[in-house]
Structures are given as structure tokens and as C-alpha cells.
Short mmCIF file of C-alpha atoms in Angstrom, two decimals:
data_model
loop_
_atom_site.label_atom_id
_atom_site.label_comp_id
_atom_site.label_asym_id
_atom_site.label_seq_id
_atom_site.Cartn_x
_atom_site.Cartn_y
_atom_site.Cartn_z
CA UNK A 1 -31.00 -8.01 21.35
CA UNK A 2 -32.67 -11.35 19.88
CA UNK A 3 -31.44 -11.06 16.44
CA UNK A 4 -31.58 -13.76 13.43
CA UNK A 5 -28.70 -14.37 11.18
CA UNK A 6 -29.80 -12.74 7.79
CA UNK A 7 -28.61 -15.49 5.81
CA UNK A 8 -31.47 -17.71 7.23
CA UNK A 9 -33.43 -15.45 4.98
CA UNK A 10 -30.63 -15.33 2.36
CA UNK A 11 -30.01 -18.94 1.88
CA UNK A 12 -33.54 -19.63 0.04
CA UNK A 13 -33.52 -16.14 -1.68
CA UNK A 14 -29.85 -17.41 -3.26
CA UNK A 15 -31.39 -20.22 -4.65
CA UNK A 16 -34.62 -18.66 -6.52
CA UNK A 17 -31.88 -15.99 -7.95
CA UNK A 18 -30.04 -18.20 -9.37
CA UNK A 19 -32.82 -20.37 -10.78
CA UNK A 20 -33.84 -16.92 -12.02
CA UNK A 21 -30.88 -16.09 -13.42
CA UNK A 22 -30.11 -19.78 -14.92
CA UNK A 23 -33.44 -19.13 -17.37
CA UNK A 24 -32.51 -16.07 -18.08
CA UNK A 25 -29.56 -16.68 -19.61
CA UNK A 26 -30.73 -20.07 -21.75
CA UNK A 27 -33.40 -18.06 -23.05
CA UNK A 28 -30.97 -15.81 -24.47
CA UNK A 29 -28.65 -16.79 -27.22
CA UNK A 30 -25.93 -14.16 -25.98
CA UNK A 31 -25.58 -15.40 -22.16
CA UNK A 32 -26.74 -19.17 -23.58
CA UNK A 33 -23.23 -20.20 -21.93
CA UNK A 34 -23.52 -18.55 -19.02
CA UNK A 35 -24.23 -21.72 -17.19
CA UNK A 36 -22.39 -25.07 -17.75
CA UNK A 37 -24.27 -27.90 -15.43
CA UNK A 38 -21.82 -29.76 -14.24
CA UNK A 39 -20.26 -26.65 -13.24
CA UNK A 40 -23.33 -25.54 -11.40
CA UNK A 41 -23.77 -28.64 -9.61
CA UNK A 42 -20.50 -28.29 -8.29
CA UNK A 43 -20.63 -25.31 -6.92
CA UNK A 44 -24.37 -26.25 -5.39
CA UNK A 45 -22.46 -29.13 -3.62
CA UNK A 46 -19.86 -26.71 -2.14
CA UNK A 47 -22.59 -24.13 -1.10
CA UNK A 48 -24.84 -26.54 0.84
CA UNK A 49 -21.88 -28.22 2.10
CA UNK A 50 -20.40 -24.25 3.35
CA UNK A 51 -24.22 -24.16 4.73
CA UNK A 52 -24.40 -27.07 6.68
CA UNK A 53 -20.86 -26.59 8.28
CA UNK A 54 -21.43 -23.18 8.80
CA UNK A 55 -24.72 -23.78 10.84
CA UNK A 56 -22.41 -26.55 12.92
CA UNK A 57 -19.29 -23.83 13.16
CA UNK A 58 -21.56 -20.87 14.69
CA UNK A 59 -21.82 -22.43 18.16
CA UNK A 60 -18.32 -21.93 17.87
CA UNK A 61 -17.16 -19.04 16.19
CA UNK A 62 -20.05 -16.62 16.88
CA UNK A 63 -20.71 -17.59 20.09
CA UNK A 64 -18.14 -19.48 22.16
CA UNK A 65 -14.95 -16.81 20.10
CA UNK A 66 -17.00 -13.68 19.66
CA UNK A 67 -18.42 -14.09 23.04
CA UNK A 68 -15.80 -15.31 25.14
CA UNK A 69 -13.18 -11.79 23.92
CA UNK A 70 -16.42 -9.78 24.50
CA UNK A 71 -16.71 -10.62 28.05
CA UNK A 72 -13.21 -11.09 28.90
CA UNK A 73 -12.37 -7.72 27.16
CA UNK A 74 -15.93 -5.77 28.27
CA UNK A 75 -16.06 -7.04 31.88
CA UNK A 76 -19.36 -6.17 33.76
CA UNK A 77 -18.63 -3.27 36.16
CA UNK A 78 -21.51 -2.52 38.17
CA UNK A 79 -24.02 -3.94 36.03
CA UNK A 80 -22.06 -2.36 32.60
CA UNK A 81 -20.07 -3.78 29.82
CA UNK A 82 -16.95 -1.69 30.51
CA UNK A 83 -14.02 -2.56 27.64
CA UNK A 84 -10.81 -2.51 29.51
CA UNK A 85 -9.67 0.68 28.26
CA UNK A 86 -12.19 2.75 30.57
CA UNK A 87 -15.02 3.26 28.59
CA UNK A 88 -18.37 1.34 28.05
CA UNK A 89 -18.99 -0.74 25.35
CA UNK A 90 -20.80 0.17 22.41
CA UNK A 91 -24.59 -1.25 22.96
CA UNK A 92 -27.54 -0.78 19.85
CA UNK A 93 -27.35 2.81 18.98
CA UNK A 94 -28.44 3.38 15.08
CA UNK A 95 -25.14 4.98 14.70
CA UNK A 96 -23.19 2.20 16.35
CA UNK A 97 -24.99 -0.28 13.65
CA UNK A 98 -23.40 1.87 10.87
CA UNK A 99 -19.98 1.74 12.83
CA UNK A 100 -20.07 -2.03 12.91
CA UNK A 101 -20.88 -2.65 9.31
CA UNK A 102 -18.34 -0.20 8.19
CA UNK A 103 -15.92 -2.18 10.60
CA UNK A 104 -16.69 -5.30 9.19
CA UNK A 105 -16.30 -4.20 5.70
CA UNK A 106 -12.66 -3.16 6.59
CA UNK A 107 -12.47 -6.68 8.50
CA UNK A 108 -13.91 -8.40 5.31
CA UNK A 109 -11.09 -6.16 2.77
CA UNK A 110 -8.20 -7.80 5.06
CA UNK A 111 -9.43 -10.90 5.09
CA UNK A 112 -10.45 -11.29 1.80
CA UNK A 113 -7.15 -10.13 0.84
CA UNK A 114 -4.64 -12.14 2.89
CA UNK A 115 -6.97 -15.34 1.22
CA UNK A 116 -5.14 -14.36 -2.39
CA UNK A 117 -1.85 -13.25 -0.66
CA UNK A 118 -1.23 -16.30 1.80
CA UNK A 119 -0.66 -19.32 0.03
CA UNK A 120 -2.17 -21.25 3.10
CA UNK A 121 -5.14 -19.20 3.05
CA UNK A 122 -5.67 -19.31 -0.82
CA UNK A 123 -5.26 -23.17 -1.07
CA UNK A 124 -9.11 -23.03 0.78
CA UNK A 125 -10.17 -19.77 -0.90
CA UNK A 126 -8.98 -21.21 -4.20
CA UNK A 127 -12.33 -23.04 -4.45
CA UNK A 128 -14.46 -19.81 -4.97
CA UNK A 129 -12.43 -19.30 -7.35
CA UNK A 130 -12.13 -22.35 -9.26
CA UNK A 131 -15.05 -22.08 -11.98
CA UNK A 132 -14.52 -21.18 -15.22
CA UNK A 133 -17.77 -19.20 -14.90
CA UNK A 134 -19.04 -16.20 -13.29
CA UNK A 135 -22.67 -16.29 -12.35
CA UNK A 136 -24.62 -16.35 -9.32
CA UNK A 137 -23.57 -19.91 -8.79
CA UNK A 138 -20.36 -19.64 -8.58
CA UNK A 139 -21.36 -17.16 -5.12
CA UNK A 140 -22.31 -20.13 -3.45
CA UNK A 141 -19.19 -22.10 -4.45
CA UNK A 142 -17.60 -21.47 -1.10
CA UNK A 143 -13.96 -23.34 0.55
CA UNK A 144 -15.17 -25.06 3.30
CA UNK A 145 -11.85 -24.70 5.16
CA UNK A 146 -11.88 -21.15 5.78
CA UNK A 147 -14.80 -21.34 8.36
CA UNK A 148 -12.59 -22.41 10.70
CA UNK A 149 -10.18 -19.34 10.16
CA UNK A 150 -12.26 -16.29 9.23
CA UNK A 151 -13.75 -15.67 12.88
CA UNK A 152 -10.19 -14.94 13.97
CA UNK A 153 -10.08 -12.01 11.93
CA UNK A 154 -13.39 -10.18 13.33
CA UNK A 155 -12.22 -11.16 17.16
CA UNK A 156 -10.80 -7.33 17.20
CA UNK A 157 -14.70 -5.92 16.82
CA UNK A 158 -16.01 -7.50 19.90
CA UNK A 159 -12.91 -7.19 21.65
CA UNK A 160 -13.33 -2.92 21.36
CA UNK A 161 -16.75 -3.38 22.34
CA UNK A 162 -19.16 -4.36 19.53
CA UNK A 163 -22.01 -6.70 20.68
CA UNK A 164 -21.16 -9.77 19.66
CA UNK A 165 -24.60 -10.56 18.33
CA UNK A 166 -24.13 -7.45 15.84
CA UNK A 167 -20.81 -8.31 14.53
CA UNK A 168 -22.73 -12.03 13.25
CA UNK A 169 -25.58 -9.72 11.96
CA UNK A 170 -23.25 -7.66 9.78
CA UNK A 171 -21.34 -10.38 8.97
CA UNK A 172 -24.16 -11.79 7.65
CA UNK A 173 -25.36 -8.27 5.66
CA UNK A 174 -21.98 -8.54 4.12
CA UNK A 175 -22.49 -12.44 3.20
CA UNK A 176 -25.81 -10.71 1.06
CA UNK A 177 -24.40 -8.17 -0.79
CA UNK A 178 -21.16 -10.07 -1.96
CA UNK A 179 -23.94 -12.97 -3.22
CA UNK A 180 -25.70 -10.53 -5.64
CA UNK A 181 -22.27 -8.70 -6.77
CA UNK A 182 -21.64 -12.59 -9.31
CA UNK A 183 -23.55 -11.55 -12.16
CA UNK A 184 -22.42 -10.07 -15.95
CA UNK A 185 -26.13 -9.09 -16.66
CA UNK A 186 -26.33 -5.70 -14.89
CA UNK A 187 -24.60 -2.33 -16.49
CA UNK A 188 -22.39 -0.24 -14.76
CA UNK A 189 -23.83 1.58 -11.88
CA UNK A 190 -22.87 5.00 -12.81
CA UNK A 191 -21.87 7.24 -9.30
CA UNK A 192 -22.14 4.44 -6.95
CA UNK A 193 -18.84 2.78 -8.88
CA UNK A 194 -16.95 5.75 -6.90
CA UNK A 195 -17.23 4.25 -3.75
CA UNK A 196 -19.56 0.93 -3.88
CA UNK A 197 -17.78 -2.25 -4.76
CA UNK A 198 -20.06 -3.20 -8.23
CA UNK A 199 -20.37 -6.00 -10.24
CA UNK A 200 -18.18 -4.95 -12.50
CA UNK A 201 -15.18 -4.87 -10.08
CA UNK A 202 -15.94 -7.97 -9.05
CA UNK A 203 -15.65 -9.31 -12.54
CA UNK A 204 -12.42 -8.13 -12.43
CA UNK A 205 -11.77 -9.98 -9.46
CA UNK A 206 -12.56 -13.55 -10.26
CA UNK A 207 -10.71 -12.80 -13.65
CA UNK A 208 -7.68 -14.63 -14.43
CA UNK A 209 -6.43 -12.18 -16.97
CA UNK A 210 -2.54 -10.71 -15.64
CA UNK A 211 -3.29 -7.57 -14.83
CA UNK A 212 -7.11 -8.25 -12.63
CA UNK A 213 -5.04 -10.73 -10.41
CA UNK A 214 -5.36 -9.90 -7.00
CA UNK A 215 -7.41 -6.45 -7.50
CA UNK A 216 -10.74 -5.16 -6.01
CA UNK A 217 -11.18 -7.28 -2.15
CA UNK A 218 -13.68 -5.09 -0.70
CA UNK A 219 -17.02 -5.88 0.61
CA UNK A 220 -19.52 -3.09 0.32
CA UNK A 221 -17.41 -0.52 -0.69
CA UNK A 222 -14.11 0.31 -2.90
CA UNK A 223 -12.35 2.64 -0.63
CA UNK A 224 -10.13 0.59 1.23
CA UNK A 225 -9.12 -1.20 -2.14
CA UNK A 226 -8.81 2.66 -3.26
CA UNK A 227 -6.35 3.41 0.23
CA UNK A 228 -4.27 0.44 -0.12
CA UNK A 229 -3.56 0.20 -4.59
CA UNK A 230 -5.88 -3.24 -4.94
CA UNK A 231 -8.52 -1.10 -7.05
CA UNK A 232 -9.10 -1.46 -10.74
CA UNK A 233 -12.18 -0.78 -12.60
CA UNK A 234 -13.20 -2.96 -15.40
CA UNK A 235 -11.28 -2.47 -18.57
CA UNK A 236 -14.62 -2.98 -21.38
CA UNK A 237 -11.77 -3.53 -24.25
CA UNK A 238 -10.23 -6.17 -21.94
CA UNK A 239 -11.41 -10.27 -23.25
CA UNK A 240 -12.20 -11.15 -19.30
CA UNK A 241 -11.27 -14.84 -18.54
CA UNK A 242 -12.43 -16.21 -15.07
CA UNK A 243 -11.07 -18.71 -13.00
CA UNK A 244 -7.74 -19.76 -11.64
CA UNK A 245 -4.65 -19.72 -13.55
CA UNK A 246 -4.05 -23.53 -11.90
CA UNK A 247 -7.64 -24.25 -11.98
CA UNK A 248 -8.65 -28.19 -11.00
CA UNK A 249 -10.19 -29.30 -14.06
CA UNK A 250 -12.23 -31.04 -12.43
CA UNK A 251 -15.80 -31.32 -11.12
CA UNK A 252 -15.44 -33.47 -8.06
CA UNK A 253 -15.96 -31.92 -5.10
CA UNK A 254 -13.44 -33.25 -3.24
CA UNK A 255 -10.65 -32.59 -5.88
CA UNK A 256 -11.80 -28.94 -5.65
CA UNK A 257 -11.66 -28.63 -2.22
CA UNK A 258 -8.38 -30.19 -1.79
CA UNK A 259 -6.31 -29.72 -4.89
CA UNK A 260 -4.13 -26.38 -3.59
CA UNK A 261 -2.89 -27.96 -0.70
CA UNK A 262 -1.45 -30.96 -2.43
CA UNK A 263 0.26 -28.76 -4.86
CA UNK A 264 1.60 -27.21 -1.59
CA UNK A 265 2.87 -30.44 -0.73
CA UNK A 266 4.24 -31.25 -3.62
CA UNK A 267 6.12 -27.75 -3.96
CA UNK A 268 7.22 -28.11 0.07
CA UNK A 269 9.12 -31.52 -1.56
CA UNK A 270 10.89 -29.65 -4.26
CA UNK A 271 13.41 -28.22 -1.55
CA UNK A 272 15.28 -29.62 1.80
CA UNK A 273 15.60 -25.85 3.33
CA UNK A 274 13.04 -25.08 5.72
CA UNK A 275 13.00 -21.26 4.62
CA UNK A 276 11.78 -23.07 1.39
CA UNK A 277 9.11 -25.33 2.65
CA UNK A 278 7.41 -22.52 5.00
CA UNK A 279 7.18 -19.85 1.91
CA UNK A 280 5.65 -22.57 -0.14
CA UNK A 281 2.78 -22.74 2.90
CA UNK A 282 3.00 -19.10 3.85
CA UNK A 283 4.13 -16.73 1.47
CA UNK A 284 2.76 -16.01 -1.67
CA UNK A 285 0.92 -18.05 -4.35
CA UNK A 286 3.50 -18.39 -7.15
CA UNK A 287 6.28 -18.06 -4.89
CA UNK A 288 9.01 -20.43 -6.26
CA UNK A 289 12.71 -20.82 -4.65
CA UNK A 290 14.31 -21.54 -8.07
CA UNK A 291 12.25 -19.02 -10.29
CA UNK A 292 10.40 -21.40 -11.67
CA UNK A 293 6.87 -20.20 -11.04
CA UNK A 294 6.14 -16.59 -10.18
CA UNK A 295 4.24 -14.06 -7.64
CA UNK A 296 1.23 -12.27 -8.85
CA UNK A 297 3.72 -9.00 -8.57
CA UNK A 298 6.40 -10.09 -10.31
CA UNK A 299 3.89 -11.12 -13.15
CA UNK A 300 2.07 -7.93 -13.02
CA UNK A 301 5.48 -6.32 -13.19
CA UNK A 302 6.73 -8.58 -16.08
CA UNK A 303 3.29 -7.39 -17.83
CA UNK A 304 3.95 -4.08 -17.41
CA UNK A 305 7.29 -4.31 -19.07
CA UNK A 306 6.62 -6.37 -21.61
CA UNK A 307 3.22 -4.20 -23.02
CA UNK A 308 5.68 -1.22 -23.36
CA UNK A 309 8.08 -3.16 -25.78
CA UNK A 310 5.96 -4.82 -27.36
CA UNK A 311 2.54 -3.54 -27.65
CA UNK A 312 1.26 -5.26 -30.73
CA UNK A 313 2.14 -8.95 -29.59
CA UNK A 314 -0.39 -10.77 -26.28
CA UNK A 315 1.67 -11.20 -23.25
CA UNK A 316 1.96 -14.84 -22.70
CA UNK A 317 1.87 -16.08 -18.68
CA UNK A 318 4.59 -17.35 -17.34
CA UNK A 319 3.49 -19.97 -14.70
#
């Protein structure tokens, strides 16, 4: 099938939405804040700049990856796609098309979540992050360094037989739905919070507060976040914060794109055992050798303690 990236579509659509949204909110004196400029160009920078090298990555990672463990693992057998394991491979059935977007959304949970458990991973996903504000800008306020990663995690889809072509499509469907899901101006979407992934939850998400951190990866929908204890609805009698705990304080782009990995760096210096240096790249953000700085678990689990004994005092964060 000749299909066209839905984010060809998307890209213009993102912009009038958040023009939409931006005069919205300063023609109303309770989301007048919504919006901080600087901020906002910012995050413009980073999403034209995720555009443009994502248009330049796609020869690459949807074509010459997705296309390359296609064929080698769907060989032609007389004039068929046949996966290795006997059968043939999937083709354009309406059913498959369902199949492949719930796939991806699995896909998207995993890798959404090793990007906030893998400091490596978060140092370019910090960036999304890394805004003080949570509005349809900050959707397009996108690491440019985990482009050249992400494709590696959806190589298992064509590899069982999805169309290459399709996975890019739903890739793209998923790109959609996760734009629209930055916004604090629509309610609570009564039955579809048992199973969609809302914009509530995703409040949650870019919150800062102890006990959002790391909660609510998914994509489309909440049940994998539900299978594997990352779900957590939002808490209305909870002050949300947003942004980073370490944020850059900064509006330069290039600060904000790099700033993670030189605190990596500088934490790989703090200690001559190589056990040391590689958690500081690959294990978690927060991970410390001396104790000095802590895990998102062990400060959810120092929360958790600390609210029982003392329930009348704020919990003050420990990094």
C-alpha cells in the first residue's frame, strides 16, 4: 500500500492548536499563565528541529531498519512474504490494522518507559520534559537524540510480519494522539479513563511532584501501565508541579538538549570503579554510589514512609 505518514497532516494541525490554545488561555485570567514565551519558543525550536531530523532519519529508520528485518525475516517464497516461522505475513486486513496499533501501543509503553528508567535514555528524553509548563507546546518539545534509538524498539513488529509501511503509519497515529493528550483545559473523560490514557494521566506524568514520578507511559491506552503498577490517576487535592526535578533553567536550546548528559559526565567522574561509571550511564536516574542522590523508588518509598509518621508536615525531596 502507498500510504502517507499522518504527521504530514499533523505537523500544521499542531501548530493552529496551539495558536488556538495560546489565546485561549490569555483571554482568560485563570489559565493567563498557561503560556510563558520564552518557554514556548523553546520548545517551537526543539519541535521543528525533531521535524526536520525526523524527515532526514526516515530514509533510515522506516525504511532501510523496518524494511531490511521485514525482508530478511518474511522472505518471498513463491511469490509470498513467508516469516520464518512457517506462516505468511500479516498483509492489510482491517483486523490486522487494529493488531498493529495495539502492538505499537505496547511498543510505545516500553519505550516510553525505559526513557525515565535508563539514565542514558532519559538524558535525551529529559528535554520533553524540561518545561515548567504543560500545554500543547510543550508536545512539540521533543529530544532530538532519541530518533536515532526509538526505531530499535519497533524492529520486533516487522520482524513477526507487520508491513513495514503500517508499523510507520501507526507510529505516526500514536505521534497524534499523545500531541492532543498536553492540555489542563479539558475535564475528566468519565468511562474512557478506565482504559484510555487521558489528559489527566498525563498531567500526572510530566509532574514532578514525588509520588507522579515515573507513572502513567502508555500511548493510547492505560492497560499496560494498569498490568505492570506505572498507573495513577490524577489526585484533584494534589498542587501538580511540572517539570524535572533537575530541570535546565534555561531557555537555550542547546543547554536543553545537552544538559543530562553532562551531569552524566560529571557523576561518571565522581568514582574510579567502572561498576560506578556504567550505572551512572545505564541504570537509573538518581542512582548515586555513595547515597548521595536517590532513585525514583527509593524516593517514592521514602514518601511513603514518611506521610505515615508524619502526616501533617510536606515531605521535602531529597535530591
Amino acid at each position: 500500500m502507498d500510504l502517507t505518514n499522518p504527521l504530514v497532516y499533523g505537523g500544521p494541525a499542531f501548530i493552529i492548536f496551539i495558536l488556538l490554545e495560546l489565546a485561549y488561555s490569555k483571554s482568560h485570567e485563570e489559565h493567563h499563565d498557561l503560556y510563558d514565551w520564552k518557554d514556548l519558543f523553546a520548545s517551537g525550536f526543539m519541535g521543528v528541529g525533531s521535524a526536520i531530523l525526523a524527515a532526514a532519519l526516515k530514509v533510515i529508520s522506516a525504511i532501510v531498519i523496518f524494511e531490511f528485518v521485514f525482508e530478511l525475516c518474511n522472505p518471498e517464497v513463491n511469490g509470498v512474504n513467508t516469516n520464518l516461522l512457517g506462516y505468511e505475513s500479516f498483509g492489510y486486513a482491517w483486523y490486522v490494522w487494529l493488531l498493529c496499533q495495539l502492538a505499537d501501543d505496547f511498543t510505545y509503553y516500553w519505550f516510553h518507559r525505559a526513557n525515565h528508567e535508563i539514565r542514558i535514555l532519559w538524558a535525551a528524553h529529559i528535554v520533553h520534559h524540561s518545561s515548567d509548563n504543560f500545554n500543547l507546546g510543550t508536545a512539540v518539545r521533543n529530544g532530538w537524540f532519541t530518533l536515532l534509538y526509538k526505531p530499535l524498539f519497533y524492529m520486533w513488529m516487522p520482524a513477526i510480519g507487520f508491513e513495514p509501511e503500517m508499523v510507520v503509519f501507526c507510529l505516526g497515529i500514536e505521534a497524534l494522539w499523545q500531541f492532543q493528550l498536553h492540555t489542563v483545559l479539558l475535564p475528566k473523560l468519565g468511562i474512557f479513563e478506565k482504559f484510555m490514557n487521558t489528559h489527566t494521566m498525563h498531567q500526572v506524568h510530566h509532574a514532578q511532584n514525588v509520588e507522579y514520578l515515573d507513572k502513567n507511559h502508555g500511548g493510547f491506552l492505560n492497560i499496560f501501565d494498569r498490568m505492570f503498577g506505572t498507573w495513577l490517576p490524577l489526585d484533584d487535592s494534589i498542587d501538580v508541579k511540572y517539570g524535572v526535578i533537575h530541570a535546565p533553567n534555561s531557555n537555550n536550546p542547546i543547554v536543553i538538549l545537552t544538559h543530562e548528559f553532562k551531569d552524566i559526565w560529571m557523576d561518571m567522574k565522581k568514582s574510579k570503579k567502572l561498576s560506578h561509571k556504567l550505572m551512572y550511564v545505564f541504570g537509573p536516574p538518581g542512582w548515586s554510589h555513595d547515597g548521595s542522590t536517590m532513585t525514583v523508588k527509593q524516593q517514592q518509598r521514602q514518601f511513603k514512609e514518611y506521610a505515615k509518621n508524619n502526616s501533617k508536615k510536606s515531605f521535602e525531596r531529597p535530591n
